[in-house]
mmCIF file of C-alpha atoms in Angstrom:
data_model
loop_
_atom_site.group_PDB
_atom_site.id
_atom_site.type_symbol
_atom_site.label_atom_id
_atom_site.label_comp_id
_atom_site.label_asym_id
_atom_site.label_seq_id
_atom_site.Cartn_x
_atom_site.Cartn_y
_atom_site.Cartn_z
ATOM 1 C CA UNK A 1 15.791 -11.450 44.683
ATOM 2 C CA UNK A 2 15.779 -14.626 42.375
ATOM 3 C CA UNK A 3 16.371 -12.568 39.116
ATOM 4 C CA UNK A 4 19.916 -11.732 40.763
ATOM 5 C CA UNK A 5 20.755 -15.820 41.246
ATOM 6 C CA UNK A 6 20.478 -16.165 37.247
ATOM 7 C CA UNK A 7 23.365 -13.932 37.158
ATOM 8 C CA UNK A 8 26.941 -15.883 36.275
ATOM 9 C CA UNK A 9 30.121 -15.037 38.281
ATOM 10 C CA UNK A 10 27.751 -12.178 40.134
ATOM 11 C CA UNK A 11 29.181 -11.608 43.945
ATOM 12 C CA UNK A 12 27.419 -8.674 45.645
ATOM 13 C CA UNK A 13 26.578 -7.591 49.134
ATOM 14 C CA UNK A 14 25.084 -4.394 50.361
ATOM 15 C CA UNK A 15 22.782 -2.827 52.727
ATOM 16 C CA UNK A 16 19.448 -3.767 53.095
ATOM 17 C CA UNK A 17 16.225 -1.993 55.934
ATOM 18 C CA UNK A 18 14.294 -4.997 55.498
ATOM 19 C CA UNK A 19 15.287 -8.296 57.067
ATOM 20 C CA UNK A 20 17.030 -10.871 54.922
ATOM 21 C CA UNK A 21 14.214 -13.420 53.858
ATOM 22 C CA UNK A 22 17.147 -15.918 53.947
ATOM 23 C CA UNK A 23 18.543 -15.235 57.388
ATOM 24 C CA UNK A 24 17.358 -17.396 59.851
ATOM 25 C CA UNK A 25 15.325 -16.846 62.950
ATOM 26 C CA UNK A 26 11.895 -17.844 64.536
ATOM 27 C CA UNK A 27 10.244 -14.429 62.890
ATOM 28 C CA UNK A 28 11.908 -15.136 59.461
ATOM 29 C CA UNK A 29 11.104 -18.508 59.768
ATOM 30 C CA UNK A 30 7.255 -17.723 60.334
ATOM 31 C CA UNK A 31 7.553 -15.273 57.350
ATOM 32 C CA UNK A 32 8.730 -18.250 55.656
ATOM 33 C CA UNK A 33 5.967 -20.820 55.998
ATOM 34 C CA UNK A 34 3.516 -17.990 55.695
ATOM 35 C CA UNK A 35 4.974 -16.999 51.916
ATOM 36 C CA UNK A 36 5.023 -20.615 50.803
ATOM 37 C CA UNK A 37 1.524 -21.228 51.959
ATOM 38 C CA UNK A 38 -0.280 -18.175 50.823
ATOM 39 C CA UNK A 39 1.879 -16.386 47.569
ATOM 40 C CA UNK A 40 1.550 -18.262 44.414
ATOM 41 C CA UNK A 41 5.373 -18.689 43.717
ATOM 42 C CA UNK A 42 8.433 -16.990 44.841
ATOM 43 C CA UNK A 43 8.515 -13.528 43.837
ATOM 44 C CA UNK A 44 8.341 -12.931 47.876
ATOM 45 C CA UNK A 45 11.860 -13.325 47.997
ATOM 46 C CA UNK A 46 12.600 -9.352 47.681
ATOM 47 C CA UNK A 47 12.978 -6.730 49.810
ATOM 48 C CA UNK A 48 9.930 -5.208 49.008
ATOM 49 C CA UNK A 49 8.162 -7.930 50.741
ATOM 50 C CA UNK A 50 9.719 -8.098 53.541
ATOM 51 C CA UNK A 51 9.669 -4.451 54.293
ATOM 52 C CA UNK A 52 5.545 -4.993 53.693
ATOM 53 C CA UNK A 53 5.641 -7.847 55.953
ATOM 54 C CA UNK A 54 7.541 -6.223 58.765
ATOM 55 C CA UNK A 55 5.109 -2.873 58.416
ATOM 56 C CA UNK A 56 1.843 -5.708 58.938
ATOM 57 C CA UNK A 57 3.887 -7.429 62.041
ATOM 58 C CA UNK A 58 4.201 -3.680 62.899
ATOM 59 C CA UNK A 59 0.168 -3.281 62.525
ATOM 60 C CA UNK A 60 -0.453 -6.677 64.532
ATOM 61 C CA UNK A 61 1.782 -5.452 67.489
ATOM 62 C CA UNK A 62 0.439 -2.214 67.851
ATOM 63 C CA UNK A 63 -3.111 -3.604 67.315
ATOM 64 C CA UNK A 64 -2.752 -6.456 69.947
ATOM 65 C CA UNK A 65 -4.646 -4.719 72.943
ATOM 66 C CA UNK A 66 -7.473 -3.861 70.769
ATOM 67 C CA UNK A 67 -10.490 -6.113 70.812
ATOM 68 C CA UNK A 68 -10.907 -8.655 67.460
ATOM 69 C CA UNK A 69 -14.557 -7.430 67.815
ATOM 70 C CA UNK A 70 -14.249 -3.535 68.168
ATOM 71 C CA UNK A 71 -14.478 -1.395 65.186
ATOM 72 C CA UNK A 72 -9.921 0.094 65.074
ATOM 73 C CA UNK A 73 -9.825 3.459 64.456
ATOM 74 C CA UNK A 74 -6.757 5.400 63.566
ATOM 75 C CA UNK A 75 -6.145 6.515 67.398
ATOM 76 C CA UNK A 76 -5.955 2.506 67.956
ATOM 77 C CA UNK A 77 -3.424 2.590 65.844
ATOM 78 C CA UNK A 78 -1.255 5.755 66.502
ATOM 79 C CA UNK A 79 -1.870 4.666 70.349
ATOM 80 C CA UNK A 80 -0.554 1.161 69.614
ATOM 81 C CA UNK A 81 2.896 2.705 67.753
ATOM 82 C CA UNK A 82 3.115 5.053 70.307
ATOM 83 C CA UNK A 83 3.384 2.176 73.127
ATOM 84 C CA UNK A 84 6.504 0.904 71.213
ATOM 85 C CA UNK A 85 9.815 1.142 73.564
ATOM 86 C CA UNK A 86 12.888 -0.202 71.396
ATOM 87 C CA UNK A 87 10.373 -2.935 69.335
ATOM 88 C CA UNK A 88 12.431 -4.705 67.000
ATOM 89 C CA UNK A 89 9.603 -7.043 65.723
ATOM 90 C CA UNK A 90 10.898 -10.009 66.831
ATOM 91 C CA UNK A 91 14.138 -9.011 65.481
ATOM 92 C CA UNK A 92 12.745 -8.003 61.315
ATOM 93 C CA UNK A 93 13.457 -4.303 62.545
ATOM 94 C CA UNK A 94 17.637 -3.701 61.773
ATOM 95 C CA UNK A 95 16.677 -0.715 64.066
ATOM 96 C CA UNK A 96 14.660 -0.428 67.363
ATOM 97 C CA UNK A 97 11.350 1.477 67.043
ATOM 98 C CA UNK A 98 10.467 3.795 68.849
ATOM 99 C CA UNK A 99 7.502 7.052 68.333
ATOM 100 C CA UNK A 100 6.475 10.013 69.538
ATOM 101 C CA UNK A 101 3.517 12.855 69.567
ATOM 102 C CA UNK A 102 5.799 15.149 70.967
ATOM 103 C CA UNK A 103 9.114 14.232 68.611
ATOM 104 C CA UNK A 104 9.215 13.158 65.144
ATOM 105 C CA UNK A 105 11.470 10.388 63.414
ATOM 106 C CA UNK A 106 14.686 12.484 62.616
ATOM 107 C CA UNK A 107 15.463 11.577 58.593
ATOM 108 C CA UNK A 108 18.795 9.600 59.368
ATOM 109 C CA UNK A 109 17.861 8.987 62.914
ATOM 110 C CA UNK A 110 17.410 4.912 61.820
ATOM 111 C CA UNK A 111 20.752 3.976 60.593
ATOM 112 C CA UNK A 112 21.172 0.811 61.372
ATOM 113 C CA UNK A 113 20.636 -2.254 58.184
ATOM 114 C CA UNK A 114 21.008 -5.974 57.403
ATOM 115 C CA UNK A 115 23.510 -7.165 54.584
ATOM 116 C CA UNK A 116 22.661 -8.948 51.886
ATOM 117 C CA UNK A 117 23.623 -10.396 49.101
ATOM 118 C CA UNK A 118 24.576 -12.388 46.138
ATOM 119 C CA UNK A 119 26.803 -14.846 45.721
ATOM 120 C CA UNK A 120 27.336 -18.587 43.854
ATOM 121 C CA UNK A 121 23.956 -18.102 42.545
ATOM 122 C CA UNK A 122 22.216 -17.675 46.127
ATOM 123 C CA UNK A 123 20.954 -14.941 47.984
ATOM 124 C CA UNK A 124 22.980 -14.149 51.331
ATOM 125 C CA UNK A 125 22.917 -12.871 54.398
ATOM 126 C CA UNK A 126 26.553 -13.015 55.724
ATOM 127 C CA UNK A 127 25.950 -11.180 58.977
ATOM 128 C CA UNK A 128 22.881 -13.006 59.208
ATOM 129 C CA UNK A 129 20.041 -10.866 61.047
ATOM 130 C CA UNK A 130 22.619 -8.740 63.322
ATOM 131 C CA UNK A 131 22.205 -5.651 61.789
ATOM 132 C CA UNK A 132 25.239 -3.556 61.235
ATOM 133 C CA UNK A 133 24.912 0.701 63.255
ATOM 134 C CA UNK A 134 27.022 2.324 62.135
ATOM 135 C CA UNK A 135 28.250 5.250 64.241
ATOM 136 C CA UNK A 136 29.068 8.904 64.566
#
C-alpha cells in the first residue's frame, strides 16, 4: 500500500489473491471511483480492501436473482455461490470460482495470483490483471 511508496530505493514484486487496485480494467476501474467517493482518504489502496471488495462483488453476484424486496436468507446465498461456473468477478478473481454441496474447496486447489509491487515510489502491477497459474 502507500506506506511501501515512502520507502527510498525499495523495488519489490510478489504475489498477491486480491486484484491489483492499480491494474486497470472496467471492474478495477469501478472499484476505483467507488473508493474515492465513499472512503475518507486512501488507506483503500491495500490488499485487504480489495480482497473485501471482491468478497461484496461476490455477495452482489450471487444475490442478483433474489428480489431487492424479499427478506435473503442464508440458502439465498449458498444457492447464489453455488450457481457460480468459472466466475471470475469481472476479472478481480486471479482464479475462477467455482462451489459445491457435494465437494469442498481443496486447500491449494486456487493457485492462481496477481503480481504486485513496488517500485520508483509507486505501486505496480507488471502483469497487470492476468493472473499468473502456476502448474503441476
Amino acid at each position: 500500500g502507500p506506506s511501501f511508496e515512502k520507502l527510498k530505493n525499495l523495488t519489490v514484486f510478489g504475489p498477491d489473491f486480491a486484484f491489483p487496485y492499480s491494474g486497470q480494467s472496467d471492474a478495477i476501474t469501478t472499484f476505483t471511483n467507488v473508493m474515492t467517493k465513499y472512503a475518507k482518504d486512501d488507506n483503500w489502496k491495500a490488499s485487504t480492501a480489495t480482497l473485501v471488495y471482491s468478497g461484496l462483488v461476490a455477495f452482489q453476484k450471487a444475490l442478483a436473482t433474489v428480489s431487492p424486496s424479499a427478506t435473503v436468507t442464508a440458502k439465498d446465498v449458498i444457492n447464489g455461490l453455488y450457481a457460480f461456473k468459472d466466475e471470475t468477478l469481472g476479472g478481480l478473481s486471479a482464479n475462477p470460482l467455482n462451489f459445491s454441496a457435494s465437494k469442498p474447496v481443496a486447500y491449494g486447489s486456487r493457485p492462481c495470483y496477481f503480481i504486485i509491487g513496488v517500485a520508483d515510489g509507486k505501486v505496480t502491477a507488471p502483469n497487470g490483471v492476468k493472473p499468473v497459474c502456476p502448474t503441476g
